[in-house]
Coordinates of C-alpha atoms in Angstrom, one line a residue:
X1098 CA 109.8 78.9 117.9
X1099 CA 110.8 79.7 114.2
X1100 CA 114.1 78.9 113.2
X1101 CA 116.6 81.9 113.0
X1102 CA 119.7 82.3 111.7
X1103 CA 123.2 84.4 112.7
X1104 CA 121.9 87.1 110.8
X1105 CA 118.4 87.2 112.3
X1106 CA 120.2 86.5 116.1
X1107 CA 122.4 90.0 115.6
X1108 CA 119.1 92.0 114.5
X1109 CA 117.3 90.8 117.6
X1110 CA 120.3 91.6 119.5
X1111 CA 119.9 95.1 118.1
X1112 CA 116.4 95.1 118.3
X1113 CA 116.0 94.2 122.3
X1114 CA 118.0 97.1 122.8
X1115 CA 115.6 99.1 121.4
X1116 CA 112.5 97.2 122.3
X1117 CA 113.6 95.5 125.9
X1118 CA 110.1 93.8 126.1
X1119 CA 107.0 93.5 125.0
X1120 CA 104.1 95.8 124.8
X1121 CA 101.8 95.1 127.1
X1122 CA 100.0 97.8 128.5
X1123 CA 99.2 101.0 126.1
X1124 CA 98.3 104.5 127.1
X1125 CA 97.1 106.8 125.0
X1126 CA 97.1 110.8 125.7
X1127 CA 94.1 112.6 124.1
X1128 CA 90.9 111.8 122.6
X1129 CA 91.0 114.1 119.7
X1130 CA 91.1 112.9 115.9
X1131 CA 94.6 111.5 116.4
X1132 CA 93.8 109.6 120.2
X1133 CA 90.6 108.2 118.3
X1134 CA 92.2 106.8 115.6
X1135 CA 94.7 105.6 117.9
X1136 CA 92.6 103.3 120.0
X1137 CA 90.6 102.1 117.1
X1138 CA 93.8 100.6 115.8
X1139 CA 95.4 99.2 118.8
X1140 CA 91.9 97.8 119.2
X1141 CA 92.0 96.0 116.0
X1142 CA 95.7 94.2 117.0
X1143 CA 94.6 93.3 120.5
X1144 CA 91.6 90.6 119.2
X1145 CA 92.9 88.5 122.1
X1146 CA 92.6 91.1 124.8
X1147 CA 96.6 90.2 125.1
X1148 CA 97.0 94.4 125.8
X1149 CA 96.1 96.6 128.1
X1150 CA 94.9 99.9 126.6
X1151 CA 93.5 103.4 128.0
X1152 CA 92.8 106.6 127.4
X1153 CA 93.4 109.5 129.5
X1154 CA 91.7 112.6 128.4
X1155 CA 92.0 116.5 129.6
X1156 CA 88.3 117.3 129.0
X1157 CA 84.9 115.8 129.9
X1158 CA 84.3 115.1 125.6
X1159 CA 85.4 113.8 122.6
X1160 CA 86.7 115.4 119.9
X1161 CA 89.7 117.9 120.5
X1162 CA 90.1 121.0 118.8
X1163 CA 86.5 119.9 116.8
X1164 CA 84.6 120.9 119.8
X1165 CA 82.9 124.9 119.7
X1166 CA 84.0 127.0 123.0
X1167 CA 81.9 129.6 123.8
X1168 CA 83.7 132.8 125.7
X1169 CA 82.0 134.3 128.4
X1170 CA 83.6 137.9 129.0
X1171 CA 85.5 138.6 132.5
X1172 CA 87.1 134.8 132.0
X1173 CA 90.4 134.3 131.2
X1174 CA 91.0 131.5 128.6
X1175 CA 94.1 129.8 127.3
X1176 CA 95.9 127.7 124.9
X1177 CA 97.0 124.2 125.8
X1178 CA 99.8 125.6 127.9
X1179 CA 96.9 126.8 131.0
X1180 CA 94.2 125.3 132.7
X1181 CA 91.2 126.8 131.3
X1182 CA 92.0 125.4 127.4
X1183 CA 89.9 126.5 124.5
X1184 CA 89.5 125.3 121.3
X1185 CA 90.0 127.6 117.5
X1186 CA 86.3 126.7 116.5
X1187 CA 83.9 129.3 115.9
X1188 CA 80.2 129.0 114.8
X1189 CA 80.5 129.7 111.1
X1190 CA 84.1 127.8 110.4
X1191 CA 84.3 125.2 107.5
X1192 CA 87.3 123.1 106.7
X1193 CA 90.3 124.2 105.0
X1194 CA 90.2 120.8 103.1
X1195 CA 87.4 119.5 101.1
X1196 CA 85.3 117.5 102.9
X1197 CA 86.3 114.1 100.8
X1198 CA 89.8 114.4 102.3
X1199 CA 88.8 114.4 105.2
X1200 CA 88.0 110.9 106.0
X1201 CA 89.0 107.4 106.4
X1202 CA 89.3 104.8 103.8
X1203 CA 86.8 102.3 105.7
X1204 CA 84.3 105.8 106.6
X1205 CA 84.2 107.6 103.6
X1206 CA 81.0 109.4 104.7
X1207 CA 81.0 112.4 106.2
X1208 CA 77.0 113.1 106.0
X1209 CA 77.3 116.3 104.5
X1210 CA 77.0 117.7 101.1
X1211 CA 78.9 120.7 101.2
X1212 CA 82.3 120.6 99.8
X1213 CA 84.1 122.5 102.4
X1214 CA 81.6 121.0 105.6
X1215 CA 81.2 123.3 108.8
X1216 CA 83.2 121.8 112.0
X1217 CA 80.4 120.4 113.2
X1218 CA 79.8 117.5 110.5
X1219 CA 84.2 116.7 111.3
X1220 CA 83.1 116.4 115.3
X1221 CA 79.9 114.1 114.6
X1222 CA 82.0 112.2 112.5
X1223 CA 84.3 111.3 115.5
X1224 CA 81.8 111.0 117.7
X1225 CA 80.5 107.7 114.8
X1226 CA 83.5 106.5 114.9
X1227 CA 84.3 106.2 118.8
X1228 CA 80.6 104.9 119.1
X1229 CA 80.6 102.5 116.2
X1230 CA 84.1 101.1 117.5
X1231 CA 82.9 101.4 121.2
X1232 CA 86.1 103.1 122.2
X1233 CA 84.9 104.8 125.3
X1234 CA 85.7 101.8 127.3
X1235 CA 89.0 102.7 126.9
X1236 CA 89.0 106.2 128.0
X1237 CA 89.3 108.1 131.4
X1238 CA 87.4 111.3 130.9
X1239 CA 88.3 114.3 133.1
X1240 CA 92.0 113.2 133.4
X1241 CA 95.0 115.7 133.3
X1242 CA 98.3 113.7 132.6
X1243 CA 101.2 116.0 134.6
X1244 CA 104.0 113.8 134.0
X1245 CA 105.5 110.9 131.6
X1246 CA 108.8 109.2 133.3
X1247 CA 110.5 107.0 131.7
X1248 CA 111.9 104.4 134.2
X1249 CA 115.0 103.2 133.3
X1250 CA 115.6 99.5 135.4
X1251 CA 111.9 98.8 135.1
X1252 CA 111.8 99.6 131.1
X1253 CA 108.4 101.3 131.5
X1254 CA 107.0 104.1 131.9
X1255 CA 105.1 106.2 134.8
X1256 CA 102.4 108.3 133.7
X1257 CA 101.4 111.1 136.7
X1258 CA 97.8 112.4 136.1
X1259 CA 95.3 114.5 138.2
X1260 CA 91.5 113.4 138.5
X1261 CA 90.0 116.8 137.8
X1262 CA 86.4 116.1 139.2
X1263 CA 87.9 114.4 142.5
X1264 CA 91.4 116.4 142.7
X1265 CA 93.0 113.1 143.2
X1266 CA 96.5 112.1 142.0
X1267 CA 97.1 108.9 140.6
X1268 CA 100.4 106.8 139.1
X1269 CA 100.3 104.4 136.9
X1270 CA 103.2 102.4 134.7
X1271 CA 102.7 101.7 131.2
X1272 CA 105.1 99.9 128.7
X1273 CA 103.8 102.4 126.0
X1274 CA 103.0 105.7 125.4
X1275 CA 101.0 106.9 122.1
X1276 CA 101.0 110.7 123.1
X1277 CA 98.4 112.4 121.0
X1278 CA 98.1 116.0 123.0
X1279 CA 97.6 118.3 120.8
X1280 CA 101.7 119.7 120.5
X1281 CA 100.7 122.1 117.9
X1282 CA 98.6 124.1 119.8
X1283 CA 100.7 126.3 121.9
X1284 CA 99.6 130.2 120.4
X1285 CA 102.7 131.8 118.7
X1286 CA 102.8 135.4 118.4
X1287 CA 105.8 137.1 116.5
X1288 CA 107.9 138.6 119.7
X1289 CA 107.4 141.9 118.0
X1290 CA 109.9 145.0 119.0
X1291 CA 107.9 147.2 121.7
X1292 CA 105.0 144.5 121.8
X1293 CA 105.4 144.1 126.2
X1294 CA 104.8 147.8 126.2
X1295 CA 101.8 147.7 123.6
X1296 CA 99.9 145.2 125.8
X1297 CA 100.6 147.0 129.3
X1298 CA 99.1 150.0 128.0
X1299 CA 96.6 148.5 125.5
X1300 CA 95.5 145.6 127.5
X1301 CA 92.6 144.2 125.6
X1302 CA 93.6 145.0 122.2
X1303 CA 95.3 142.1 121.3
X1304 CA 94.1 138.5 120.8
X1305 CA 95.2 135.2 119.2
X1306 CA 93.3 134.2 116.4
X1307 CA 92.2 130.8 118.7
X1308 CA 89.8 133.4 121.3
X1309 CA 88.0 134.6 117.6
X1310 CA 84.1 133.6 118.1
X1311 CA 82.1 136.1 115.1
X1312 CA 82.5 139.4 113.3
X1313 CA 79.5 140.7 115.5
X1314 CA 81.6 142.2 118.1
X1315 CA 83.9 143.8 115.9
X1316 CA 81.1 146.3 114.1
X1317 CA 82.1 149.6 113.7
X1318 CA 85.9 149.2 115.1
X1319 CA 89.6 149.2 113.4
X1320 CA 90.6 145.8 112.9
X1321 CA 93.9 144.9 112.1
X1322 CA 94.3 141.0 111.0
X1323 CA 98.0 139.9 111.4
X1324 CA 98.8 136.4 109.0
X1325 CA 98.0 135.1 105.6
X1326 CA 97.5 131.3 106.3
X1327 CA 93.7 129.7 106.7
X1328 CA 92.7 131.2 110.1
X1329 CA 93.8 135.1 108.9
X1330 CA 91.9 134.6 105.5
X1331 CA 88.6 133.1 107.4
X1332 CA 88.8 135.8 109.4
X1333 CA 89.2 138.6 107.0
X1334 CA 86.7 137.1 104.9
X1335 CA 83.7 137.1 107.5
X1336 CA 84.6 140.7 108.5
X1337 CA 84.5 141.8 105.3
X1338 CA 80.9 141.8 105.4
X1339 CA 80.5 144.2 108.7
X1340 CA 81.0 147.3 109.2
X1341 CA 84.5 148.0 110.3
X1342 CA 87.5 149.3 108.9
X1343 CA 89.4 146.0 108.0
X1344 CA 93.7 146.1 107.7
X1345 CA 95.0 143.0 107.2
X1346 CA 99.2 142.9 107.7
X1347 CA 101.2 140.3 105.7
X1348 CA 104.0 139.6 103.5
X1349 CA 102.4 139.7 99.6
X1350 CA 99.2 138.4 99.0
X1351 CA 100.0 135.9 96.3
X1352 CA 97.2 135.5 93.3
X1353 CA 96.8 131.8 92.2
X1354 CA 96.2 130.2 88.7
X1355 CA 93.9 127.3 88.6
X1356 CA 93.3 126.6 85.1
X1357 CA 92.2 129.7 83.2
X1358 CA 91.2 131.4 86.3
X1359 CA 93.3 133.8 88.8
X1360 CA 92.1 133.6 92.7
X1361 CA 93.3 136.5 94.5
X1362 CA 94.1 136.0 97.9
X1363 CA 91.0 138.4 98.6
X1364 CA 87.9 138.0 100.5
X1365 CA 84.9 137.6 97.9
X1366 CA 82.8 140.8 98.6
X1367 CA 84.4 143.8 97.3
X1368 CA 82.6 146.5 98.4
X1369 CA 84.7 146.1 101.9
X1370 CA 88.1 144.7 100.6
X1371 CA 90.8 144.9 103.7
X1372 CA 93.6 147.4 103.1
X1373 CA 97.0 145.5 102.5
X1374 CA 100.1 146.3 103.9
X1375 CA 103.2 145.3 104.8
X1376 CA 104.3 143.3 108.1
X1377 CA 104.5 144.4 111.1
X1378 CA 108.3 145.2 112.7
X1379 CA 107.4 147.3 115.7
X1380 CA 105.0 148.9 118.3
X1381 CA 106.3 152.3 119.0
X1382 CA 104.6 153.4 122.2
X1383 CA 105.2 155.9 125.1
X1384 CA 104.6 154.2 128.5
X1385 CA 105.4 157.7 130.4
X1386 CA 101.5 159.1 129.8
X1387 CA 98.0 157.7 128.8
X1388 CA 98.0 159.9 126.0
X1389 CA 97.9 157.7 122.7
X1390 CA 98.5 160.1 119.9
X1391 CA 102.2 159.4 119.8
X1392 CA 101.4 155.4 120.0
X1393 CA 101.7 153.8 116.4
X1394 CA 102.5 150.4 114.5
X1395 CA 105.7 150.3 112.3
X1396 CA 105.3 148.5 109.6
X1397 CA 108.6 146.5 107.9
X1398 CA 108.2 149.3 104.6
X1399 CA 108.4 152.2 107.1
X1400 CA 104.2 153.3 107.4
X1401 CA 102.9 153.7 110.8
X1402 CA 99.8 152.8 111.4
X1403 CA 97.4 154.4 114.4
X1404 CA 96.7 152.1 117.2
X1405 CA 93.7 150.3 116.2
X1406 CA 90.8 149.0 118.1
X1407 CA 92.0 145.1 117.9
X1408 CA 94.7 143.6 116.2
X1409 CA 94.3 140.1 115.6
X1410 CA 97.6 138.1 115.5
X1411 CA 96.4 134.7 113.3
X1412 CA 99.9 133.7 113.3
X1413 CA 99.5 130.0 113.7
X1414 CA 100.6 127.4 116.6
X1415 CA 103.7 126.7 118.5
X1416 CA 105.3 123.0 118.7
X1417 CA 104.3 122.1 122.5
X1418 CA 104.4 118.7 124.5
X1419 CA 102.9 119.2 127.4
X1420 CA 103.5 116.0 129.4
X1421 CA 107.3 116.3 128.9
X1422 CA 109.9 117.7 131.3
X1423 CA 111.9 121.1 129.5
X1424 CA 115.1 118.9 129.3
X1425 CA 116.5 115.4 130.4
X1426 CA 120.0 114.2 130.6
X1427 CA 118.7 110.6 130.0
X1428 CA 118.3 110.2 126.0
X1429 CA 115.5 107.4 127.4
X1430 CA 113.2 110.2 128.1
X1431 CA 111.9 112.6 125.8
X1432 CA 111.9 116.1 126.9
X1433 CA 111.1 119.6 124.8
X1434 CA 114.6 119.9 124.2
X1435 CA 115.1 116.4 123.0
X1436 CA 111.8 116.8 120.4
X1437 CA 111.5 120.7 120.0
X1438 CA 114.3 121.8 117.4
X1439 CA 112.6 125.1 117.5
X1440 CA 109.1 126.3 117.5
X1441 CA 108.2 125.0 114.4
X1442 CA 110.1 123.0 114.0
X1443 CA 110.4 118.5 115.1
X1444 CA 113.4 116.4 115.7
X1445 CA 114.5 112.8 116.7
X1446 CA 111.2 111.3 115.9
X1447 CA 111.8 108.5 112.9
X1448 CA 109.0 108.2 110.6
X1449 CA 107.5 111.1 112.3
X1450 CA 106.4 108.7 114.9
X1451 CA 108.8 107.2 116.6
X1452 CA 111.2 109.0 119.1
X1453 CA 114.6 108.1 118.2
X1454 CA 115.9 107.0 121.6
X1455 CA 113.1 105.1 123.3
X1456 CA 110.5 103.9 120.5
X1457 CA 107.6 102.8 123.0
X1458 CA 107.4 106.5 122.9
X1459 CA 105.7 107.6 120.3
X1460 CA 103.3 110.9 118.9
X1461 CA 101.0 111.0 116.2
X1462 CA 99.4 114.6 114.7
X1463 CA 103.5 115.7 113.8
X1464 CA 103.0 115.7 110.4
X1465 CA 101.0 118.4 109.0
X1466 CA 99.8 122.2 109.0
X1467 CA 96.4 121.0 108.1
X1468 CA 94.2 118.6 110.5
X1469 CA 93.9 116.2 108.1
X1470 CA 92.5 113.2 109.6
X1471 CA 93.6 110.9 106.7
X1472 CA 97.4 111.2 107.4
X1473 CA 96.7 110.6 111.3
X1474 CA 94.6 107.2 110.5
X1475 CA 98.2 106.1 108.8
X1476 CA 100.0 106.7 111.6
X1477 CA 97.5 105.3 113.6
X1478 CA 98.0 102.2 111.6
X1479 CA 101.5 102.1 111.7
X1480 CA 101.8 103.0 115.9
X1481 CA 99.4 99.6 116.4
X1482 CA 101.4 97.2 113.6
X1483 CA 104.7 98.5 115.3
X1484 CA 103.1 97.0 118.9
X1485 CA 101.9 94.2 117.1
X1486 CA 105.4 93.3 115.5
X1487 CA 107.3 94.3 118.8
X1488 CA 105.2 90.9 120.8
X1489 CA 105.5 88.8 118.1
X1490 CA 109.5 89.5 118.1
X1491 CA 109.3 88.9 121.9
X1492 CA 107.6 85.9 121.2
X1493 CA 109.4 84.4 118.2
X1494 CA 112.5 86.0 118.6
X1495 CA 111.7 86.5 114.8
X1496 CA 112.8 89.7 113.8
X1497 CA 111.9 90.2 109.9
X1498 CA 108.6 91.6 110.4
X1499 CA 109.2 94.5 112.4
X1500 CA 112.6 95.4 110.9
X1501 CA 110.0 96.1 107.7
X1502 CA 108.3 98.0 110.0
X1503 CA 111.0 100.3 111.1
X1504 CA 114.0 101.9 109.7
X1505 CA 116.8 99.2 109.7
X1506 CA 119.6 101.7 109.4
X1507 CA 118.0 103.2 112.2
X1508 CA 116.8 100.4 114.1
X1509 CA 120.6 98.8 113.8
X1510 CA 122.1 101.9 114.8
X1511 CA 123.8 102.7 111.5
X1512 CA 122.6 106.4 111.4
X1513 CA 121.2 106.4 114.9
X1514 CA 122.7 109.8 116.0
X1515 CA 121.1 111.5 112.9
X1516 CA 118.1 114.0 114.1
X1517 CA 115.5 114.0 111.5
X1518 CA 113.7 117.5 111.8
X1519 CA 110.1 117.4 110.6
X1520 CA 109.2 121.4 110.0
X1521 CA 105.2 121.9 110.8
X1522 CA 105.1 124.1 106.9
X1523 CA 107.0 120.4 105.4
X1524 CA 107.2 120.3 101.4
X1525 CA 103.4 119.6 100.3
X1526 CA 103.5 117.1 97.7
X1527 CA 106.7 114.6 100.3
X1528 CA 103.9 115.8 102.8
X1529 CA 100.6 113.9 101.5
X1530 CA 103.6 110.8 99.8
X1531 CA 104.1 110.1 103.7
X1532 CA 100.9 107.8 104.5
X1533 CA 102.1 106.1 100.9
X1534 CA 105.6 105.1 102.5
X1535 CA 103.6 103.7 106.1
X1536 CA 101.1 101.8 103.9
X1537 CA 103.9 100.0 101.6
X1538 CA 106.0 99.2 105.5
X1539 CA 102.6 97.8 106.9
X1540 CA 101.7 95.1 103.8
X1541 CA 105.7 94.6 103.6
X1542 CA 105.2 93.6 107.6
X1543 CA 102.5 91.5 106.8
X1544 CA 104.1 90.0 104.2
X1545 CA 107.0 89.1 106.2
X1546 CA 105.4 87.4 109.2
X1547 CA 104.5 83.7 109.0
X1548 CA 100.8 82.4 108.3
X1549 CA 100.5 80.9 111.3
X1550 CA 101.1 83.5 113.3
X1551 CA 98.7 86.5 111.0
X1552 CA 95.6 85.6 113.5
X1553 CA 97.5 86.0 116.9
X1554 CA 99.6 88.9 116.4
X1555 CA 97.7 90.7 113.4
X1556 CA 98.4 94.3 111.8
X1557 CA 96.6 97.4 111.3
X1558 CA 96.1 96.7 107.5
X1559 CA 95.5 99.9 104.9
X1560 CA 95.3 101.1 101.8
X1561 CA 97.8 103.5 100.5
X1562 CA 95.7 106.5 99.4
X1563 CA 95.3 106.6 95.6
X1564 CA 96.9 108.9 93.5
X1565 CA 93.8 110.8 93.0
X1566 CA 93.7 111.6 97.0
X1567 CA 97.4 112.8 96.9
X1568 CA 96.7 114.7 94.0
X1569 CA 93.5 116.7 95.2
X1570 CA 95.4 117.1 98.3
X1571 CA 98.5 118.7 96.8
X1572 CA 96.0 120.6 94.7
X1573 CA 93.9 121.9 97.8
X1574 CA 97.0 122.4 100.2
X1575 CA 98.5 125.0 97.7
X1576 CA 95.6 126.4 97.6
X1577 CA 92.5 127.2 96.7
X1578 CA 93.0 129.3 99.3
X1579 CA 89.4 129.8 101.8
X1580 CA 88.5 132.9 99.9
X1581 CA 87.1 132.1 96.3
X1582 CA 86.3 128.5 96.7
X1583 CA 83.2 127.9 94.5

């Protein structure tokens, strides 16, 4: 035992209200990029074996959202929200990102030489890592978690999940939980005026951007392409070179300057440019007779536009976690209501990590539009150095390392009603400055704790990312945007 002072004895008084006891059993939700990185770090604090950590994941592979769905037709698919999930991958889709930005500091390679790689090279990159670290040990394929209750007297948690091979329920308490479930994946469509009617009478015309699989199918059709972001200009872009009559619906296509050059937001063949027009505000349709001549889209500058063959809504994602009740009157337990400001919108969760109530709950993945592997490894880093910090505190009763860890306003209750909202479109350049501010709290951590103690109760260690990673980032995130990269 270290010697403390009166100081040090009221932060640990503040701190064991926050952190009751120490973290000895870990779950993880999720084996995507985020889960991966997760257990990869919380393996490299627990060199002792002094924690308990597991996996659960929803599907029978690695990987997440990386992973290519085929659709069969007659099946009816869904977003995270249903039981039959699929992912946004399709078989020609790059990154958004440059390649180089889209790894680790300790992996740099991504084993391909493109600079915007196809989806596959990001999937057999995970796939390296969870081998090379031999993570599956960890992980419980197959696994559905239904429920996260926080128990109050017991200061742990009780995870409810479903076996889906063997249909059998199973409970099991944990004094953490790193939830990593994909809660940006919930489809968001714009609840357009007269849009209920427009799908009872036009039942398949309509589709999120996520159930998009090739241009192939859309040959010869009216395609309208709703959205401006990555997924609406990918789209655009490969069905510019069929043969269809291509719409695409937005607010102003911007044109960028990079150096001496202008990039229009414009697909890159012009023979079959789409037609540009304004947003859509309504769907004026008559429900009394199967007659469609009257049926139309009303756009926000007044055209109408015939009822086309598909209309493709790549609107973007909806803030969703899954394993959380809608609301809770316990502050203890996160709910939607507790985390979900709005649908795009984060609260209560310091450091974009941490929820503000009951820190051994904890998300990574909240931080970005992009999936930018890079800024999840951080938090990754700074989920397993918290852990790390919160036994050594339970141990010592020395507080100074994990109080560099954490907010100590926070932490100490100074501003600990203040929400923090984290918006999933955040300010790019404070957006890529985050891992910077993680990194600096980690080496401060490490700085802090005593010599003696660096082998038993050691911290995720990293880099902060150099300035020319922030600055390529910044760059990239305002675009170059997919169309016109070479």
């Amino acid at each position: 035992m270290i010697g403390i002072s009166n100081s040090t004895r009221d932060n640990s008084t503040q701190l064991l209200t926050k952190y009751p006891k120490p973290i000895q059993k870990v779950l993880v939700i999720g084996l995507g990029a985020a889960g991966i990185l997760a257990l990869r770090n919380l393996k490299k604090i627990n060199k002792n074996n002094q924690i308990s950590i597991k996996c659960f994941e929803l599907t029978s592979r690695l990987g997440g959202i990386w992973n290519l769905d085929t659709l069969e037709k007659g099946n009816d698919y869904s977003d995270i929200s249903g039981s039959n999930f699929v992912t946004p991958m399709y078989p020609s889709l790059t990154t958004n990102m440059p390649g180089k930005l889209m790894t680790i500091n300790d992996l740099p390679e991504l084993e391909s030489d493109e600079v915007y790689p196809e989806h596959r090279f990001i999937l057999r990159y995970l796939n390296k890592i969870v081998k090379g670290d031999n993570l599956d040990q960890f992980v419980s394929y197959n696994t559905k978690v239904n429920e996260v209750e926080y128990l109050i007297d017991e200061k742990c948690w009780l995870v409810k999940s479903l076996n889906l091979k063997t249909n059998e329920t199973m409970e099991e308490k944990f004094d953490c939980v790193v939830d990593c479930s994909s809660f940006n994946n919930l489809d968001h469509i714009p609840n357009w005026e007269g849009l209920q009617k427009f799908k009872e009478k036009y039942p398949d015309r309509l589709i999120h951007s996520r159930y998009y699989r090739g241009a192939e199918e859309f040959e010869g059709k009216t395609i309208i392409v709703v959205g401006k972001g990555p997924s609406a200009m990918n789209i655009v872009q490969e069905l510019s070179y069929t043969n269809c009559d291509l719409i695409q619906s937005s607010n102003p296509i911007p044109i960028y300057k990079r150096g001496d050059i202008f990039l229009p937001y414009a697909p890159n063949n012009p023979s079959n440019l789409p037609t540009f027009v304004a947003p859509i505000k309504s769907f004026e349709i008559d429900s009394n007779t199967s007659e469609t001549v009257n049926d139309c889209i009303v756009l926000e500058d007044g055209t109408k536009l015939s009822i086309p063959d598909i209309l493709i809504s790549a609107t973007g994602y909806e803030f969703k976690f899954i394993t959380l009740p809608e609301t809770s009157q316990n502050p203890l337990q996160p709910s939607t209501g507790s985390i979900i400001a709005d649908k795009h919108t984060l609260k209560n969760l310091v450091l974009r990590t941490i929820y503000q109530h009951n820190p051994s709950y904890m998300t990574i993945g909240a931080i970005t539009i992009s999936s930018l592997i890079p800024l999840w490894d951080y938090q990754a880093h700074y989920v397993a150095s918290t852990i790390s910090m919160v036994n050594y505190f339970h141990s010592t009763c020395d507080s100074a390392p994990l109080l560099e860890l954490v907010d100590e306003d926070w932490i100490l209750n100074a501003k600990g009603s203040k929400d923090e909202l984290i918006t999933s479109r955040a300010i790019i350049f404070e957006r890529f400055s985050f891992p910077t501010e993680l990194s600096v709290r980690i080496n401060r951590s490490h700085a802090a704790l005593p010599l003696r103690y660096k082998a038993e109760f050691p911290l995720a260690m990293v880099d902060p990312p150099s300035n020319e990673w922030i600055q390529q980032a910044v760059t990239y995130s305002l675009g170059l945007p997919p169309y016109n990269r070479d």
